[in-house]
Amino acid sequence: MSIDRTTDVLIVGSGPAGASAAFPLVEAGFRVTMMDAGGLVPTNDPARPPLAHLRSGVPGKERYLLGDDLRMLREDDHPSPKLRAAAPIGFTKRFDDFYRPMTKDFSLVGTLDSGGLSNVWGAVVSAFDDDDLSGMPIGYAELAASYRTIARRIGVSGTDADDVGGFHGTGLPLQPPIPIGGLAQELLNRYGAWARGHGQAGRIRLGLSRNAVLSKPLGERNACTLDNMCMWGCTQGAVYQSLQDVAALSRYGNFAYMPGMLVRAVQPGGDAYVAEGNHSDGAPFRCRARLVLLAAGTIGSTRLVTGLMKWHGRRFRLLNNPAFAFAVMLPCRLGTALPEQGFAMSQLSFVASLDHSYATGSLYAADGFPASELIEQIPFSFAGGRRIIAQITSALVLGLGYFPGEFSDNHLCVEPAAEGEHIRIEGRRTAQFEPAFKALRRRLIRAFLQMGAIVLPRSTKVLPQGGDSHYAGTLPMGDLLTSDCELVGMPNIFVVDGACFARLPAKHLTFSVMANADRVGRRIAARYRTRPPGPS
Amino acid sequence: MHVMVTGAAGYIGERLIATMLGRGWHITVLGRAAIDPAAAPRLRLYEWRLGANVPEPAFSAEKSFQNVDAVVHLAHDWSGGTGAVDEKNVRDTCKLLNGSRAHGVRRFVFISSLSARPDALNRYGRTKAAIEDCLSGPGEVAARVGLVYGGRPRSMYATLCRITDISPVIPMIGADQAVQPMHIDDVCAGIIALVERPDLTRKIYGLGDPHPVTFGDFLRALARHRRGRRLRLIPISRRAALFLADITAGVPFLPKIDRERILGLGGIRVRDTAGEIAELGITIRPLDDGLAAETLRRRLCTEARTLLHYALGGKPRLSTVKLYVRSLERLGIRRAISLPPLATRYPSVLRLVDPHGTMLASDLDRRLGMAMRIAEASLEDPVLFQLNHRAAPTLAALRLLRTLTAEILLWPLRRILRWRCR
């Protein structure tokens, strides 16, 4: 049974970008249809016990810790332990089957599931400032109101008042920060003492992380209960996921959410555009819309634009944040008991200036990670590794750092082929990365040492390109898109996800993507306020 | 579907009940087996033994149990008696049959044997044939089961396993005799088909491999899969075999071999079961596949015990071993890794050849990784993974130093041994 539909605005993708663009349009009265390729995402069991309780041994422990589908046992090379624990088996399969990626030195992560990667993201949010946005046709002033709107809507917890508060963005409505554990607090205290004894210039700054995680209830979502099970997905709704926005949007009569609809192509069709694709059960559909907002993720939107503009074979510059991981131990915390409660996501943020930019990163308490994940990383025997991890977990902090996109030199290409297109991605880092990374590593080791913490030898690993999952820059604003993110040469087609960002600073991208999508939504609503597009 | 089953406690019965419950069927058990409370909602038990009248409520509908759709009669009275045919068994079965007819049960499946013949050499075969003669109605069929293997070893399969386990050289009769083995799950599939299929064209269905193997080949396959060794059979006469059977009956630790079985072995005639199997719509797994799957679990259990013992630094709990095996089976893993025999006895030895961190990827590395995750998720002591008590930092640091030193010293040795092991 094929589906034929007509709407004012079609939004392709139910991730944070699509959701944020939808609100201003829906509120302005447009008929909005949002489609995604996924089915409904299974929700977590609200009766799931906290991690400390599970570890002490309750019946059903293995179900929660391994996953109902034994996801923790799957063999994959992806570096993210969060992806392994939180994403169901098959999370990336349909994406790989559809895009048929051929990658060289690039670890591609993508999903067609509803809500996209926001189902498993790390939820760190930072606002871009004018420096971050330099080279783009918009500045902070254009995004300020949108940042505030997004923060108010999704709930952001953190503080303005420490050494990284300004970095994350000032003047935003914030909930109190999620309480950090004793280990992180100890590190923060030592940083405070160290910072007071050192000058401002060129030093590494440490402070509380800012997360899209609720410390107070918001609407139907509960506040974080510190059950330390974040790796396995949040059962409280405290961590922002775009499907929460989609649920809120669904209360509007002029909004329709249609999951399971894979948009294969968008083509001009008379005085509107026609999106064609198929439902997950195979049935084809066509949807006519005056306006189309592409929010299918950088890879997905680039593919759709390629099809629209006949840009097959064209090489797009693909930005990512070259990332690295490391482990830090606080010897003074050896022999402390593990906390009963905990927050397993980013507790602390650090910022380190580079020659012309900066690197940033998050610090995590190791007790929120499955010990097996950590044992896996230790280059000793399993038996020895287990003993070591058991002994140091209460003193161990894990770090994940990002370099700005300027250090990446990846390219993406949508290639036609007899059996259907595929995406080709070649990953590379620039020649400047290696020395910059080595220099930063030295600084980090020295700084932590001065704080009484030891960066474990050989624990610093550079992730494969793409392992960060921050993809941007293929369809840059001010170049292939207008400053309103409208596709040059194709009026009424807008790209509102990471693809439209011409620069990728070391800050986490999602919050800014959402703010920009909100801005674009408002600009479209204003443009058509006097003459709404109407049905065709 | 609601099925009444006799002989539910036996080798085939046990597996059949589990399979039928897995399909969501309701089962009324006649007999004395204890009920597993987890299965209770769809299983009910009535005390009965062969020869007694079937209690009335057993045939009636109650709560979620609809009327009985079929009776599957597995029970056999071994108490003996004399005479060419066990008349009591025949009479008692007819009693059950009449009860079933009286209540309008549309299907009666009698589990017989491929040795069933009026002129069989063993009483068992003659008795089964006589019972088959009682089946006259349209829904009354007999399933002649061949040599059943697989699942939890019981009955003749258990005896044969024990025989091949004991020694690589055994005296045996009838090594050239053709037999028709069938995996117990295929037998259950056949019985279920006999219950389910609306139209059955025959009265007798042979549940045995249409392509027979020799008894000797069967035993050799058993030894090969279970013990990984070559079995040598010394042919003996039937008289000698019966003599040996009498002896083993007296000696406590040797497997008991029924005279009847030995006699039966001699009189087997191959049945062309191809058409009957096809009509039931079941597929038969080849002997090697069936045995490999059986012993897979055993080998996975050994692998589980060894790897978990090494990973945990001590004997793992049974529940953890089971979790490992079940998890690997669920993941579709069909192969146990080969471990050095020394490791199976002294798992700590694995620390010397643990490939982790030596940058030489291997199956052992992956399985150890899985063992570690499974162990962490199991009910083993959590302090094995996260020490959780207060201790002086210096003491903790010293402990850490000790482990680190051991590992650093071991590292080059492991690298070398690992390289040699490839």
Tab-separated table of C-alpha atoms in Angstrom, chain A residues 140-285:
chain	number	residue	atom	x	y	z
A	140	TYR	CA	26.929	34.772	18.320
A	141	ALA	CA	24.363	37.541	18.223
A	142	GLU	CA	22.300	35.637	15.678
A	143	LEU	CA	22.344	32.514	17.802
A	144	ALA	CA	22.037	33.956	21.319
A	145	ALA	CA	18.259	33.844	21.565
A	146	SER	CA	18.169	30.362	20.076
A	147	TYR	CA	20.746	29.070	22.548
A	148	ARG	CA	18.556	30.331	25.357
A	149	THR	CA	15.427	28.797	23.854
A	150	ILE	CA	17.056	25.418	23.423
A	151	ALA	CA	18.583	25.436	26.922
A	152	ARG	CA	15.235	26.283	28.441
A	153	ARG	CA	13.434	23.618	26.467
A	154	ILE	CA	15.780	20.658	26.912
A	155	GLY	CA	17.173	21.500	30.359
A	156	VAL	CA	20.903	22.108	30.688
A	157	SER	CA	22.742	21.704	33.984
A	158	GLY	CA	26.032	23.366	34.820
A	159	THR	CA	27.534	26.567	36.129
A	160	ASP	CA	28.850	29.885	34.846
A	161	ALA	CA	30.992	30.391	37.904
A	162	ASP	CA	34.144	28.357	37.371
A	163	ASP	CA	37.140	28.406	35.059
A	164	VAL	CA	35.301	26.783	32.162
A	165	GLY	CA	31.858	28.292	32.712
A	166	GLY	CA	32.600	31.107	30.300
A	167	PHE	CA	33.947	28.620	27.801
A	168	HIS	CA	30.686	26.706	27.851
A	169	GLY	CA	28.740	29.925	27.360
A	170	THR	CA	27.419	32.669	29.646
A	171	GLY	CA	23.941	34.029	30.175
A	172	LEU	CA	22.133	30.776	29.516
A	173	PRO	CA	19.358	29.448	31.735
A	174	LEU	CA	20.975	26.659	33.695
A	175	GLN	CA	19.861	24.063	36.192
A	176	PRO	CA	22.262	23.377	39.051
A	177	PRO	CA	25.148	21.141	37.969
A	178	ILE	CA	24.802	17.392	38.417
A	179	PRO	CA	26.666	16.519	41.646
A	180	ILE	CA	30.119	15.146	40.929
A	181	GLY	CA	31.728	12.322	42.875
A	182	GLY	CA	34.407	12.537	45.561
A	183	LEU	CA	37.133	11.629	43.108
A	184	ALA	CA	36.295	14.416	40.655
A	185	GLN	CA	35.873	16.853	43.527
A	186	GLU	CA	39.320	15.972	44.849
A	187	LEU	CA	40.798	16.576	41.420
A	188	LEU	CA	38.937	19.867	41.120
A	189	ASN	CA	40.171	20.998	44.541
A	190	ARG	CA	43.753	20.210	43.621
A	191	TYR	CA	43.285	22.058	40.353
A	192	GLY	CA	42.031	25.068	42.305
A	193	ALA	CA	45.137	25.066	44.486
A	194	TRP	CA	47.374	24.631	41.455
A	195	ALA	CA	45.605	27.318	39.419
A	196	ARG	CA	45.949	29.873	42.188
A	197	GLY	CA	49.687	29.321	42.179
A	198	HIS	CA	50.017	29.698	38.434
A	199	GLY	CA	49.414	32.481	35.980
A	200	GLN	CA	46.560	32.620	33.541
A	201	ALA	CA	48.646	32.414	30.420
A	202	GLY	CA	48.572	29.190	28.493
A	203	ARG	CA	47.476	26.962	31.329
A	204	ILE	CA	44.976	24.224	31.225
A	205	ARG	CA	41.598	25.080	32.694
A	206	LEU	CA	39.418	22.603	34.561
A	207	GLY	CA	35.857	22.945	35.757
A	208	LEU	CA	32.438	21.359	35.920
A	209	SER	CA	31.037	19.927	32.747
A	210	ARG	CA	27.871	21.310	31.265
A	211	ASN	CA	25.413	18.640	30.228
A	212	ALA	CA	21.977	18.301	28.708
A	213	VAL	CA	21.038	16.250	31.763
A	214	LEU	CA	18.360	17.339	34.230
A	215	SER	CA	19.239	17.959	37.853
A	216	LYS	CA	15.642	19.059	38.396
A	217	PRO	CA	12.523	17.539	36.810
A	218	LEU	CA	11.306	19.205	33.617
A	219	GLY	CA	7.879	18.464	32.269
A	220	GLU	CA	7.476	14.723	32.188
A	221	ARG	CA	11.170	14.020	32.422
A	222	ASN	CA	12.672	13.111	35.782
A	223	ALA	CA	15.849	14.472	37.242
A	224	CYS	CA	18.979	12.382	37.324
A	225	THR	CA	18.905	9.911	40.220
A	226	LEU	CA	22.681	9.339	40.126
A	227	ASP	CA	22.169	5.617	39.642
A	228	ASN	CA	25.465	5.479	37.713
A	229	MET	CA	23.863	3.434	34.917
A	230	CYS	CA	24.334	6.126	32.266
A	231	MET	CA	26.482	3.831	30.120
A	232	TRP	CA	23.498	1.570	29.677
A	233	GLY	CA	21.030	4.311	28.856
A	234	CYS	CA	19.016	6.589	31.101
A	235	THR	CA	15.723	5.227	32.451
A	236	GLN	CA	14.634	8.541	33.952
A	237	GLY	CA	14.508	10.652	30.833
A	238	ALA	CA	17.065	12.902	32.507
A	239	VAL	CA	19.446	12.801	29.531
A	240	TYR	CA	18.132	14.726	26.564
A	241	GLN	CA	17.171	12.650	23.567
A	242	SER	CA	15.470	14.181	20.555
A	243	LEU	CA	12.554	11.759	20.756
A	244	GLN	CA	11.520	13.642	23.909
A	245	ASP	CA	11.153	16.733	21.714
A	246	VAL	CA	9.294	14.717	19.108
A	247	ALA	CA	6.837	13.598	21.770
A	248	ALA	CA	6.288	17.233	22.767
A	249	LEU	CA	5.856	18.258	19.115
A	250	SER	CA	3.303	15.514	18.619
A	251	ARG	CA	0.922	17.384	20.877
A	252	TYR	CA	0.461	19.961	18.147
A	253	GLY	CA	-2.326	19.200	15.706
A	254	ASN	CA	-0.311	20.552	12.782
A	255	PHE	CA	2.645	18.240	13.415
A	256	ALA	CA	2.831	14.691	12.122
A	257	TYR	CA	5.635	12.310	12.999
A	258	MET	CA	6.070	9.392	10.637
A	259	PRO	CA	8.742	6.930	11.718
A	260	GLY	CA	9.934	4.089	9.554
A	261	MET	CA	9.905	6.191	6.369
A	262	LEU	CA	13.292	6.110	4.665
A	263	VAL	CA	13.623	9.088	2.325
A	264	ARG	CA	15.729	7.965	-0.602
A	265	ALA	CA	15.571	11.075	-2.717
A	266	VAL	CA	14.191	14.568	-2.835
A	267	GLN	CA	13.517	15.978	-6.275
A	268	PRO	CA	11.861	19.110	-7.613
A	269	GLY	CA	8.326	18.431	-8.764
A	270	GLY	CA	6.533	21.372	-10.254
A	271	ASP	CA	5.928	24.059	-7.644
A	272	ALA	CA	6.984	21.861	-4.761
A	273	TYR	CA	9.446	19.126	-3.919
A	274	VAL	CA	8.755	15.430	-3.867
A	275	ALA	CA	10.414	13.150	-1.380
A	276	GLU	CA	10.393	9.513	-2.367
A	277	GLY	CA	11.297	6.512	-0.377
A	278	ASN	CA	9.897	3.430	1.262
A	279	HIS	CA	8.392	2.437	4.523
A	280	SER	CA	10.292	-0.134	6.558
A	281	ASP	CA	7.814	-2.784	5.443
A	282	GLY	CA	8.715	-2.046	1.837
A	283	ALA	CA	5.738	0.042	0.773
A	284	PRO	CA	6.812	3.047	-1.320
A	285	PHE	CA	5.747	6.577	-0.470
